Coordinates of C-alpha atoms and ligand atoms in Angstrom, one line a residue:
M1 CA 0.0 0.0 0.0
K2 CA 1.4 3.4 -0.9
K3 CA 2.0 5.9 1.9
I4 CA 1.0 9.5 2.4
L5 CA 2.4 11.8 5.1
T6 CA 1.7 15.3 6.2
G7 CA 2.0 17.7 9.1
L8 CA 0.8 21.1 10.3
Q9 CA 2.9 23.3 12.5
P10 CA 1.6 24.3 15.9
S11 CA 3.1 27.7 15.5
G12 CA -0.3 29.4 15.5
E13 CA -4.0 28.5 15.5
L14 CA -5.0 26.4 12.5
T15 CA -6.9 28.2 9.8
L16 CA -9.2 27.5 7.0
G17 CA -6.1 27.3 4.7
S18 CA -4.6 24.6 6.9
L19 CA -7.8 22.6 6.7
I20 CA -8.3 22.9 3.0
G21 CA -4.6 22.7 1.9
G22 CA -3.3 20.5 4.6
I23 CA -5.8 18.2 6.3
S24 CA -8.7 17.6 3.8
Q25 CA -6.6 15.7 1.3
T26 CA -5.5 13.2 3.9
V27 CA -9.1 12.8 5.1
K28 CA -10.1 12.0 1.5
L29 CA -7.3 9.6 0.9
Q30 CA -7.0 7.8 4.2
N31 CA -9.0 4.8 3.0
E32 CA -6.7 4.1 0.0
Y33 CA -3.3 4.9 1.5
E34 CA -1.3 4.1 4.6
S35 CA -1.5 7.5 6.2
Y36 CA 0.8 9.4 8.5
I37 CA -0.2 12.8 10.1
F38 CA 2.0 14.4 12.7
V39 CA 2.5 17.6 14.6
P40 CA 5.8 19.2 13.6
D41 CA 6.5 20.9 16.9
M42 CA 10.2 21.1 16.3
H43 CA 9.5 23.2 13.2
A44 CA 7.5 25.6 15.3
I45 CA 10.5 26.9 17.2
T46 CA 12.2 28.4 14.1
V47 CA 10.5 31.4 15.6
R48 CA 10.2 32.1 19.3
Q49 CA 7.3 30.2 21.0
D50 CA 5.7 30.5 24.4
P51 CA 6.3 27.0 25.9
K52 CA 2.9 26.8 27.5
L53 CA 1.1 27.9 24.4
L54 CA 3.1 25.6 22.2
R55 CA 2.2 22.6 24.3
E56 CA -1.5 23.6 24.2
R57 CA -1.4 24.0 20.5
I58 CA 0.2 20.6 19.9
R59 CA -2.8 18.9 21.6
K60 CA -5.2 21.3 19.9
N61 CA -3.8 20.3 16.5
V62 CA -4.3 16.6 17.2
A63 CA -7.9 17.2 18.4
L64 CA -8.5 19.3 15.2
Y65 CA -7.1 16.6 13.0
L66 CA -9.5 14.1 14.5
A67 CA -12.4 16.5 14.5
A68 CA -11.8 17.3 10.8
G69 CA -12.2 13.6 9.9
I70 CA -8.8 12.0 10.4
D71 CA -9.6 8.5 11.4
P72 CA -7.2 7.2 14.1
S73 CA -7.8 3.6 13.0
K74 CA -6.6 4.5 9.5
N75 CA -3.8 7.0 10.4
I76 CA -0.6 7.0 12.4
I77 CA -0.8 10.2 14.4
Y78 CA 2.3 11.4 16.3
I79 CA 4.3 14.3 17.6
Q80 CA 7.6 15.0 15.9
S81 CA 9.6 15.7 19.1
E82 CA 8.6 12.4 20.5
N83 CA 10.7 10.7 17.9
L84 CA 14.4 11.7 18.2
Y85 CA 15.2 10.2 14.9
H86 CA 13.8 13.1 12.9
A87 CA 16.6 15.5 14.1
N88 CA 19.2 12.7 13.7
L89 CA 18.4 12.2 10.1
S90 CA 18.1 15.9 9.5
W91 CA 21.7 16.4 10.4
V92 CA 22.8 13.8 7.8
L93 CA 20.5 15.4 5.2
E94 CA 21.9 18.9 6.0
C95 CA 25.3 17.5 5.0
T96 CA 23.7 16.3 1.8
T97 CA 22.2 19.7 0.9
Y98 CA 24.0 22.5 -0.8
M99 CA 23.8 26.1 0.4
G100 CA 22.7 27.1 -3.0
E101 CA 19.7 24.8 -3.0
A102 CA 18.6 25.8 0.5
S103 CA 19.1 29.5 -0.3
R104 CA 16.6 29.2 -3.1
M105 CA 13.6 28.4 -0.8
T106 CA 11.2 31.2 -1.4
Q107 CA 9.5 30.8 2.0
F108 CA 12.8 31.4 3.7
K109 CA 13.5 34.4 1.5
E110 CA 10.1 35.9 2.2
K111 CA 10.1 35.2 5.9
S112 CA 13.7 36.3 6.6
S113 CA 13.2 39.6 4.7
K114 CA 10.5 40.6 7.1
K115 CA 12.3 39.7 10.4
D116 CA 15.3 40.9 12.3
N117 CA 16.4 38.0 14.3
V118 CA 16.4 35.2 11.8
T119 CA 17.5 31.9 13.2
V120 CA 19.6 29.3 11.5
G121 CA 16.7 26.9 12.1
L122 CA 14.5 29.0 9.8
F123 CA 17.1 28.4 7.1
T124 CA 17.5 24.7 7.6
Y125 CA 13.8 24.0 8.3
P126 CA 13.1 22.5 4.8
I127 CA 15.8 19.9 5.5
L128 CA 14.1 18.8 8.7
M129 CA 10.9 18.6 6.7
A130 CA 12.8 16.3 4.2
S131 CA 13.8 14.2 7.1
D132 CA 10.1 13.9 8.3
I133 CA 9.2 12.7 4.8
L134 CA 12.1 10.4 4.0
L135 CA 12.2 8.6 7.3
Y136 CA 8.9 6.9 6.5
D137 CA 9.3 6.4 2.7
A138 CA 6.3 8.4 2.0
D139 CA 5.1 8.2 -1.6
Y140 CA 3.0 11.3 -1.5
V141 CA 2.9 14.4 0.6
P142 CA -0.4 16.2 0.6
V143 CA 0.3 19.9 1.1
G144 CA -0.8 23.4 0.0
G145 CA 1.0 25.1 -2.9
D146 CA 3.3 27.0 -0.5
Q147 CA 5.0 23.7 0.5
K148 CA 5.6 22.3 -3.0
Q149 CA 9.2 23.7 -3.2
H150 CA 10.0 22.0 0.1
V151 CA 8.8 18.6 -1.1
E152 CA 10.8 19.1 -4.3
L153 CA 13.9 19.7 -2.2
A154 CA 13.2 16.5 -0.3
R155 CA 13.1 14.7 -3.6
D156 CA 16.5 16.2 -4.7
I157 CA 18.1 15.3 -1.4
A158 CA 16.8 11.7 -1.5
E159 CA 18.0 11.3 -5.1
R160 CA 21.4 12.6 -4.2
F161 CA 21.7 10.4 -1.1
N162 CA 20.6 7.3 -3.1
K163 CA 23.1 8.0 -5.8
T164 CA 26.0 8.4 -3.4
Y165 CA 25.2 5.6 -0.9
G166 CA 22.8 3.2 -2.8
D167 CA 19.0 3.0 -2.8
T168 CA 17.9 4.1 0.7
F169 CA 15.0 6.6 0.3
K170 CA 11.7 6.5 -1.6
I171 CA 11.4 9.6 -3.9
P172 CA 8.3 11.5 -2.6
E173 CA 5.9 13.6 -4.6
P174 CA 3.9 16.6 -3.5
L175 CA 0.1 16.1 -3.7
I176 CA -1.6 19.4 -4.3
R177 CA -5.3 19.8 -4.8
D178 CA -6.5 21.8 -7.8
V179 CA -9.1 23.7 -5.9
G180 CA -8.0 25.6 -2.8
F181 CA -4.3 24.8 -3.1
R182 CA -3.7 28.4 -1.9
I183 CA -6.4 30.1 0.2
M184 CA -5.8 33.8 0.4
D185 CA -6.2 36.3 3.2
L186 CA -9.7 37.8 3.1
Q187 CA -8.4 41.3 3.7
N188 CA -5.4 41.0 1.5
P189 CA -6.3 38.5 -1.2
S190 CA -2.9 38.7 -2.9
S191 CA -1.3 37.1 0.2
K192 CA -1.8 33.6 1.6
M193 CA -4.1 33.1 4.5
S194 CA -1.4 32.5 7.2
K195 CA -1.7 31.6 10.8
S196 CA 1.2 33.8 11.6
S197 CA -0.1 37.0 10.1
E198 CA -0.5 39.8 12.5
N199 CA -3.8 41.2 11.3
T200 CA -6.3 38.5 12.0
K201 CA -9.3 40.1 10.3
G202 CA -8.7 38.3 7.0
I203 CA -8.0 34.9 8.6
I204 CA -10.6 32.4 9.5
F205 CA -9.4 30.2 12.4
L206 CA -10.9 26.8 12.7
L207 CA -12.1 27.7 16.2
D208 CA -13.6 31.1 15.4
D209 CA -17.2 31.4 16.6
E210 CA -20.1 31.8 14.1
K211 CA -20.4 35.5 14.5
T212 CA -16.7 36.1 13.9
I213 CA -16.7 33.8 10.8
R214 CA -19.7 35.6 9.3
K215 CA -18.2 39.0 10.0
K216 CA -14.8 38.2 8.5
I217 CA -16.4 36.8 5.3
M218 CA -18.9 39.5 4.9
S219 CA -16.2 42.1 5.1
A220 CA -13.8 40.3 2.7
V221 CA -12.1 42.6 0.2
T222 CA -13.6 42.3 -3.3
D223 CA -13.6 44.7 -6.3
S224 CA -15.9 47.2 -7.9
E225 CA -17.0 45.3 -11.0
G226 CA -20.0 43.6 -9.4
K227 CA -19.8 40.4 -11.5
V228 CA -19.0 37.0 -10.0
Y229 CA -16.4 35.0 -12.0
Y230 CA -13.1 33.4 -11.3
D231 CA -10.0 35.4 -12.3
T232 CA -7.3 35.3 -9.7
K233 CA -5.3 38.1 -11.3
N234 CA -8.0 40.8 -11.6
K235 CA -10.5 39.5 -9.0
P236 CA -8.4 37.9 -6.3
G237 CA -11.0 38.5 -3.6
I238 CA -14.0 37.0 -5.5
S239 CA -11.8 34.1 -6.8
N240 CA -10.8 33.3 -3.3
L241 CA -14.4 33.1 -2.1
L242 CA -15.2 30.9 -5.0
S243 CA -12.3 28.6 -4.2
I244 CA -13.3 28.4 -0.5
Y245 CA -16.8 27.5 -1.5
A246 CA -15.7 25.0 -4.1
A247 CA -13.1 23.3 -1.9
L248 CA -15.5 22.9 1.1
N249 CA -18.3 21.5 -1.0
D250 CA -15.9 19.4 -3.0
I251 CA -17.0 20.8 -6.4
S252 CA -15.0 22.4 -9.2
V253 CA -14.4 26.2 -9.4
E254 CA -16.3 26.2 -12.7
K255 CA -19.3 24.7 -11.0
A256 CA -19.2 27.3 -8.3
E257 CA -18.8 30.0 -10.9
E258 CA -21.9 28.7 -12.7
Q259 CA -23.9 28.5 -9.5
F260 CA -23.1 32.1 -8.5
K261 CA -23.0 33.9 -11.9
D262 CA -26.2 35.9 -11.2
Y263 CA -25.4 36.7 -7.6
N264 CA -24.3 40.0 -6.2
Y265 CA -21.3 40.1 -3.9
G266 CA -23.4 40.3 -0.7
N267 CA -25.3 37.2 -1.6
L268 CA -22.2 35.3 -2.6
K269 CA -20.6 36.2 0.7
K270 CA -23.7 35.0 2.6
E271 CA -23.6 31.6 0.8
V272 CA -19.9 31.2 1.4
S273 CA -20.4 32.1 5.1
D274 CA -23.2 29.5 5.4
T275 CA -20.8 26.8 4.0
V276 CA -17.9 27.8 6.2
V277 CA -20.1 28.0 9.3
R278 CA -21.6 24.6 8.6
V279 CA -18.2 22.9 8.2
L280 CA -16.5 24.6 11.1
L281 CA -19.3 24.3 13.6
D282 CA -19.3 20.6 13.0
I283 CA -15.6 20.4 13.5
Q284 CA -15.8 22.5 16.7
D285 CA -18.5 20.3 18.1
K286 CA -16.3 17.2 17.7
Y287 CA -13.2 19.2 18.9
N288 CA -14.9 20.1 22.1
K289 CA -15.7 16.5 22.9
L290 CA -12.1 15.4 22.1
I291 CA -9.8 18.1 23.5
N292 CA -9.8 16.9 27.1
S293 CA -10.3 13.2 26.4
S294 CA -7.7 10.5 27.1
E295 CA -8.3 9.2 23.6
I296 CA -5.8 11.7 22.3
D297 CA -3.1 10.4 24.6
E298 CA -3.8 6.8 23.7
I299 CA -3.6 7.7 20.0
L300 CA -0.3 9.6 20.5
D301 CA 1.3 6.9 22.6
R302 CA 0.5 4.4 19.8
G303 CA 1.9 6.8 17.2
R304 CA 5.1 7.3 19.2
E305 CA 5.7 3.6 19.4
V306 CA 5.0 2.8 15.8
T307 CA 7.0 5.7 14.3
N308 CA 10.0 5.2 16.6
E309 CA 10.3 1.6 15.4
I310 CA 10.1 2.6 11.7
A311 CA 12.4 5.6 12.1
K312 CA 15.0 3.7 14.1
K313 CA 15.4 1.2 11.3
K314 CA 15.8 3.9 8.7
V315 CA 18.3 5.9 10.7
E316 CA 20.4 2.7 11.4
E317 CA 20.5 1.9 7.7
V318 CA 21.6 5.5 6.9
F319 CA 24.2 5.6 9.7
D320 CA 25.6 2.2 8.5
K321 CA 25.8 3.3 4.9
I322 CA 27.6 6.5 5.8
G323 CA 30.1 4.7 7.9
F324 CA 29.2 6.1 11.3
G325 CA 30.2 4.2 14.5
R326 CA 32.3 1.1 14.8
Ligands
TYM1 P1 2.1 24.8 7.7 O1 2.0 24.4 9.1 O2 2.5 26.2 7.4 O3 0.8 24.5 7.0 C1 0.2 23.2 7.1 C2 -0.4 22.8 5.8 O4 -1.5 23.7 5.4 C3 -1.2 24.2 4.1 N1 -1.7 25.6 4.1 C4 -2.4 26.1 3.1 N2 -2.9 25.6 2.0 C5 -3.7 26.4 1.2 N3 -3.9 27.7 1.5 C6 -3.4 28.3 2.7 N4 -3.6 29.5 2.9 C7 -2.6 27.4 3.5 N5 -2.0 27.7 4.7 C8 -1.4 26.5 5.0 C9 0.3 24.1 4.0 O5 0.7 24.1 2.6 C10 0.6 22.8 4.6 O6 0.3 21.7 3.8 N6 6.6 22.8 6.7 C11 5.2 22.5 6.8 C12 4.9 21.5 7.9 C13 5.7 20.3 7.8 C14 5.4 19.2 6.9 C15 6.3 18.2 7.1 C16 4.3 19.0 5.9 C17 6.8 19.9 8.5 N7 7.2 18.7 8.0 C18 6.4 17.0 6.3 C19 4.4 17.9 5.2 C20 5.4 16.9 5.4 C21 4.4 23.8 7.2 O7 5.0 24.7 7.7 O8 3.1 23.8 7.0

């Protein structure tokens, strides 16, 4: 059975973008693939985190995965830092990656240009991500469009390692959905909806209440043309609303366009709000039942055990091929 693997950083509260780009594909594919979904908490500390908040968010992420439809009997669910092999492999892969390749990562370029105290970890982060993927021989990595370049880097690293030391890693492929691969900020539809943005008015968090969700969507930035159709270049706001609607209802953008062609913007926003509220309130209802349950700990204990066993074998194979130890 082929494997899929994905993770969502607990560096902020999960958003509608995280759900559509990150979780929903795994929910859809979990019956056909051996599925791994984890919390990359080690990735989160590339920027400063409050320890108490970080720990809370790790648990919240897991509860949200489950509430969004990740089935624990079909997925291996785990926390990155509970498996020390991720960082071990990462070091080896850092020594397999060239400065030039790592320097080309657009996410690093964007993030580092906006900050003063840029950590080395922010630079090497895609290599830790390669380690997350290659440890488990994932065939496919379901992600949003912003992570495509990182998965491609993982492929390049795996190919180089295999060429030097013999066949060791599976070459992974990014799996990116056509609809909703990049959900935009409602107030600034030329930027990605991001959990780490400072202005939260354009971001829908999975745990926002109904009133807040409706308010954020009803005040989404659009344009002055007054016609509903999909054109990301000239109508980024309307196109984003159509993408959100299409992704959550699992229909094509063309179908959504057809459905709303005679609507005014206010009515379109109302329909999009209804869909988002329906999906998120259902998730929140399940989340509230799960967040304090011992089920989460049982699932994570199992995940820790299974993944440590798999990762140990892989790292031992790598260390042996490299010539480490006695
Ligand atoms: P992260 O935590 O930034 O985002 C989690 C997932 O959600 C997707 N996503 C979006 N998709 C569409 N529109 C958006 N506005 C949007 N915002 C977020 C992301 O593409 C991602 O799929 N480096 C990763 C986490 C990670 C990982 C991994 C993922 C670490 N190791 C191994 C896969 C495999 C990250 O920062 O995603």
